[in-house]
mmCIF file of C-alpha atoms in Angstrom:
data_model
loop_
_atom_site.group_PDB
_atom_site.id
_atom_site.type_symbol
_atom_site.label_atom_id
_atom_site.label_comp_id
_atom_site.label_asym_id
_atom_site.label_seq_id
_atom_site.Cartn_x
_atom_site.Cartn_y
_atom_site.Cartn_z
ATOM 1 C CA MET A 1 99.731 162.662 57.929
ATOM 2 C CA LYS A 2 102.408 164.894 56.369
ATOM 3 C CA GLN A 3 99.818 166.264 53.935
ATOM 4 C CA ALA A 4 97.421 166.982 56.806
ATOM 5 C CA LEU A 5 100.117 168.855 58.785
ATOM 6 C CA LYS A 6 101.134 170.768 55.680
ATOM 7 C CA LEU A 7 97.506 171.881 55.055
ATOM 8 C CA ALA A 8 96.971 172.723 58.735
ATOM 9 C CA ARG A 9 99.963 175.095 58.616
ATOM 10 C CA ALA A 10 98.705 176.970 55.548
ATOM 11 C CA PRO A 11 95.821 179.239 56.698
ATOM 12 C CA ASN A 12 94.551 180.159 53.202
ATOM 13 C CA ASP A 13 94.588 176.603 51.934
ATOM 14 C CA LEU A 14 92.998 175.361 55.134
ATOM 15 C CA LYS A 15 90.222 177.943 54.799
ATOM 16 C CA LYS A 16 89.447 176.712 51.252
ATOM 17 C CA ALA A 17 89.615 173.122 52.304
ATOM 18 C CA LYS A 18 87.152 173.817 55.178
ATOM 19 C CA GLU A 19 84.603 175.287 52.747
ATOM 20 C CA CYS A 20 84.853 172.220 50.544
ATOM 21 C CA PHE A 21 84.662 169.894 53.519
ATOM 22 C CA ARG A 22 81.503 171.626 54.907
ATOM 23 C CA ARG A 23 79.813 170.953 51.582
ATOM 24 C CA LYS A 24 80.256 167.272 52.290
ATOM 25 C CA PHE A 25 78.184 167.448 55.482
ATOM 26 C CA LEU A 26 74.967 167.033 53.482
ATOM 27 C CA ALA A 27 74.099 165.773 49.976
ATOM 28 C CA ALA A 28 73.320 168.562 47.462
ATOM 29 C CA GLY A 29 69.588 167.768 47.359
ATOM 30 C CA THR A 30 69.353 167.681 51.109
ATOM 31 C CA LEU A 31 71.132 170.968 51.431
ATOM 32 C CA LEU A 32 68.743 172.606 48.926
ATOM 33 C CA ALA A 33 65.728 171.378 50.881
ATOM 34 C CA LYS A 34 67.267 172.480 54.211
ATOM 35 C CA ASN A 35 68.095 175.949 52.881
ATOM 36 C CA ALA A 36 64.576 176.355 51.462
ATOM 37 C CA LYS A 37 63.134 175.342 54.824
ATOM 38 C CA ARG A 38 65.387 177.819 56.630
ATOM 39 C CA ARG A 39 64.417 180.643 54.283
ATOM 40 C CA LYS A 40 60.702 179.982 55.051
ATOM 41 C CA ILE A 41 61.418 179.904 58.834
ATOM 42 C CA THR A 42 63.327 183.184 58.553
ATOM 43 C CA ASP A 43 60.368 184.724 56.722
ATOM 44 C CA LEU A 44 58.065 183.500 59.560
ATOM 45 C CA LEU A 45 60.415 184.914 62.188
ATOM 46 C CA ASN A 46 60.573 188.260 60.359
ATOM 47 C CA ALA A 47 56.807 188.418 60.154
ATOM 48 C CA ALA A 48 56.016 187.220 63.737
ATOM 49 C CA CYS A 49 58.840 188.679 65.805
ATOM 50 C CA ASP A 50 60.372 192.120 66.093
ATOM 51 C CA GLY A 51 64.063 192.720 66.133
ATOM 52 C CA GLU A 52 66.814 190.107 66.378
ATOM 53 C CA HIS A 53 65.642 186.505 66.160
ATOM 54 C CA PHE A 54 68.615 184.838 67.700
ATOM 55 C CA PRO A 55 69.085 183.782 70.339
ATOM 56 C CA LEU A 56 65.574 182.441 70.338
ATOM 57 C CA HIS A 57 63.260 182.800 73.296
ATOM 58 C CA GLN A 58 60.124 180.877 74.189
ATOM 59 C CA GLU A 59 57.748 183.449 72.728
ATOM 60 C CA SER A 60 59.499 183.376 69.303
ATOM 61 C CA ILE A 61 59.206 179.558 69.176
ATOM 62 C CA LEU A 62 55.550 179.830 70.155
ATOM 63 C CA ALA A 63 54.834 182.484 67.536
ATOM 64 C CA VAL A 64 56.368 180.416 64.697
ATOM 65 C CA ALA A 65 54.625 177.233 65.856
ATOM 66 C CA THR A 66 51.275 179.023 66.107
ATOM 67 C CA ALA A 67 51.639 180.392 62.528
ATOM 68 C CA LEU A 68 52.520 176.912 61.274
ATOM 69 C CA ASP A 69 49.556 175.380 63.114
ATOM 70 C CA GLU A 70 47.044 177.932 61.856
ATOM 71 C CA ALA A 71 48.234 177.326 58.357
ATOM 72 C CA LYS A 72 47.644 173.553 58.925
ATOM 73 C CA LEU A 73 51.091 172.732 57.622
ATOM 74 C CA GLN A 74 51.514 168.961 57.912
ATOM 75 C CA SER A 75 55.304 169.245 58.331
ATOM 76 C CA GLY A 76 55.122 171.996 60.917
ATOM 77 C CA ASP A 77 56.945 169.944 63.509
ATOM 78 C CA GLN A 78 59.916 169.526 61.116
ATOM 79 C CA TYR A 79 60.049 173.302 60.524
ATOM 80 C CA ILE A 80 60.033 174.029 64.275
ATOM 81 C CA HIS A 81 62.825 171.524 64.776
ATOM 82 C CA GLU A 82 64.865 173.269 62.100
ATOM 83 C CA LEU A 83 64.430 176.453 64.130
ATOM 84 C CA LYS A 84 66.310 174.705 66.973
ATOM 85 C CA LEU A 85 69.136 173.706 64.692
ATOM 86 C CA MET A 86 69.424 177.252 63.328
ATOM 87 C CA HIS A 87 69.666 178.551 66.903
ATOM 88 C CA ILE A 88 72.388 176.053 67.892
ATOM 89 C CA GLU A 89 74.376 176.458 64.683
ATOM 90 C CA ALA A 90 74.352 180.237 65.275
ATOM 91 C CA GLY A 91 76.426 179.427 68.403
ATOM 92 C CA HIS A 92 73.717 179.897 71.023
ATOM 93 C CA ASP A 93 73.086 177.584 73.988
ATOM 94 C CA TRP A 94 69.902 175.529 74.005
ATOM 95 C CA SER A 95 68.372 175.727 77.458
ATOM 96 C CA ALA A 96 65.878 173.510 79.251
ATOM 97 C CA PRO A 97 63.035 176.095 79.051
ATOM 98 C CA LEU A 98 63.587 176.342 75.241
ATOM 99 C CA GLU A 99 63.606 172.531 74.943
ATOM 100 C CA ARG A 100 60.324 172.272 76.903
ATOM 101 C CA GLN A 101 58.709 174.956 74.681
ATOM 102 C CA LEU A 102 59.886 173.182 71.583
ATOM 103 C CA PHE A 103 58.559 169.854 72.891
ATOM 104 C CA LEU A 104 55.116 171.324 73.645
ATOM 105 C CA CYS A 105 54.949 173.059 70.297
ATOM 106 C CA LYS A 106 55.912 169.915 68.376
ATOM 107 C CA LYS A 107 53.314 167.888 70.262
ATOM 108 C CA ALA A 108 50.631 170.462 69.490
ATOM 109 C CA LEU A 109 51.632 170.596 65.811
ATOM 110 C CA LYS A 110 51.257 166.848 65.539
ATOM 111 C CA ARG A 111 47.821 166.775 67.286
ATOM 112 C CA HIS A 112 44.754 166.181 65.166
ATOM 113 C CA ARG A 113 46.698 165.497 62.007
ATOM 114 C CA GLY A 114 45.498 162.011 61.633
ATOM 115 C CA PRO A 115 47.598 159.045 60.493
ATOM 116 C CA GLU A 116 50.506 159.519 58.077
ATOM 117 C CA VAL A 117 49.580 159.018 54.403
ATOM 118 C CA ARG A 118 52.179 156.852 52.722
ATOM 119 C CA ALA A 119 52.427 155.565 49.184
ATOM 120 C CA LYS A 120 51.192 152.029 48.780
ATOM 121 C CA GLU A 121 54.024 149.500 48.580
ATOM 122 C CA LEU A 122 54.315 147.303 45.567
ATOM 123 C CA GLN A 123 54.127 143.657 46.486
ATOM 124 C CA ILE A 124 55.929 141.274 44.202
ATOM 125 C CA SER A 125 53.192 138.724 44.815
ATOM 126 C CA ASP A 126 50.735 141.195 43.197
ATOM 127 C CA LEU A 127 52.575 141.001 39.802
ATOM 128 C CA ASP A 128 51.419 138.372 37.382
ATOM 129 C CA ALA A 129 53.997 135.859 36.131
ATOM 130 C CA ASN A 130 54.046 137.232 32.510
ATOM 131 C CA THR A 131 54.869 140.791 33.660
ATOM 132 C CA TRP A 132 57.594 139.452 35.920
ATOM 133 C CA GLU A 133 59.158 137.461 33.070
ATOM 134 C CA GLU A 134 58.967 140.340 30.607
ATOM 135 C CA ARG A 135 60.615 142.746 33.040
ATOM 136 C CA SER A 136 63.320 140.232 33.973
ATOM 137 C CA GLU A 137 64.176 139.643 30.282
ATOM 138 C CA GLU A 138 64.328 143.402 29.614
ATOM 139 C CA HIS A 139 66.656 144.003 32.603
ATOM 140 C CA THR A 140 68.852 141.029 31.571
ATOM 141 C CA SER A 141 69.232 142.338 28.002
ATOM 142 C CA GLU A 142 70.115 145.839 29.309
ATOM 143 C CA LEU A 143 72.931 144.438 31.446
ATOM 144 C CA GLN A 144 74.477 142.606 28.456
#
């Protein structure tokens, strides 16, 4: 606790510590993906909407969602949700009308996409006994 109080009383050290701490919010790979998504959303906002983008309004959400839908982007609903997070993290309130617009846009973006395509899961029962034995022996020798 003494260390925490000491840091809290040192503005410059606290500022540096906050920057380091914020980097712990997300894993490095997750942060890269999130930042890439946000750059793309910002590009869409710049192209679709005039002037300042934040605080968002219903028309800006609709414009971005429409562009994503017309491009047939499978992950459009994820991009539009990131738009909400950007708005909130910029310090703006999220109102009921904005939430309703987001809900409708997400619903529309998911419509007519079809079922999710997932990789086929490997079933252990599908492996023949020889392959299982070989892999087990290789793994055991690597551990030793």
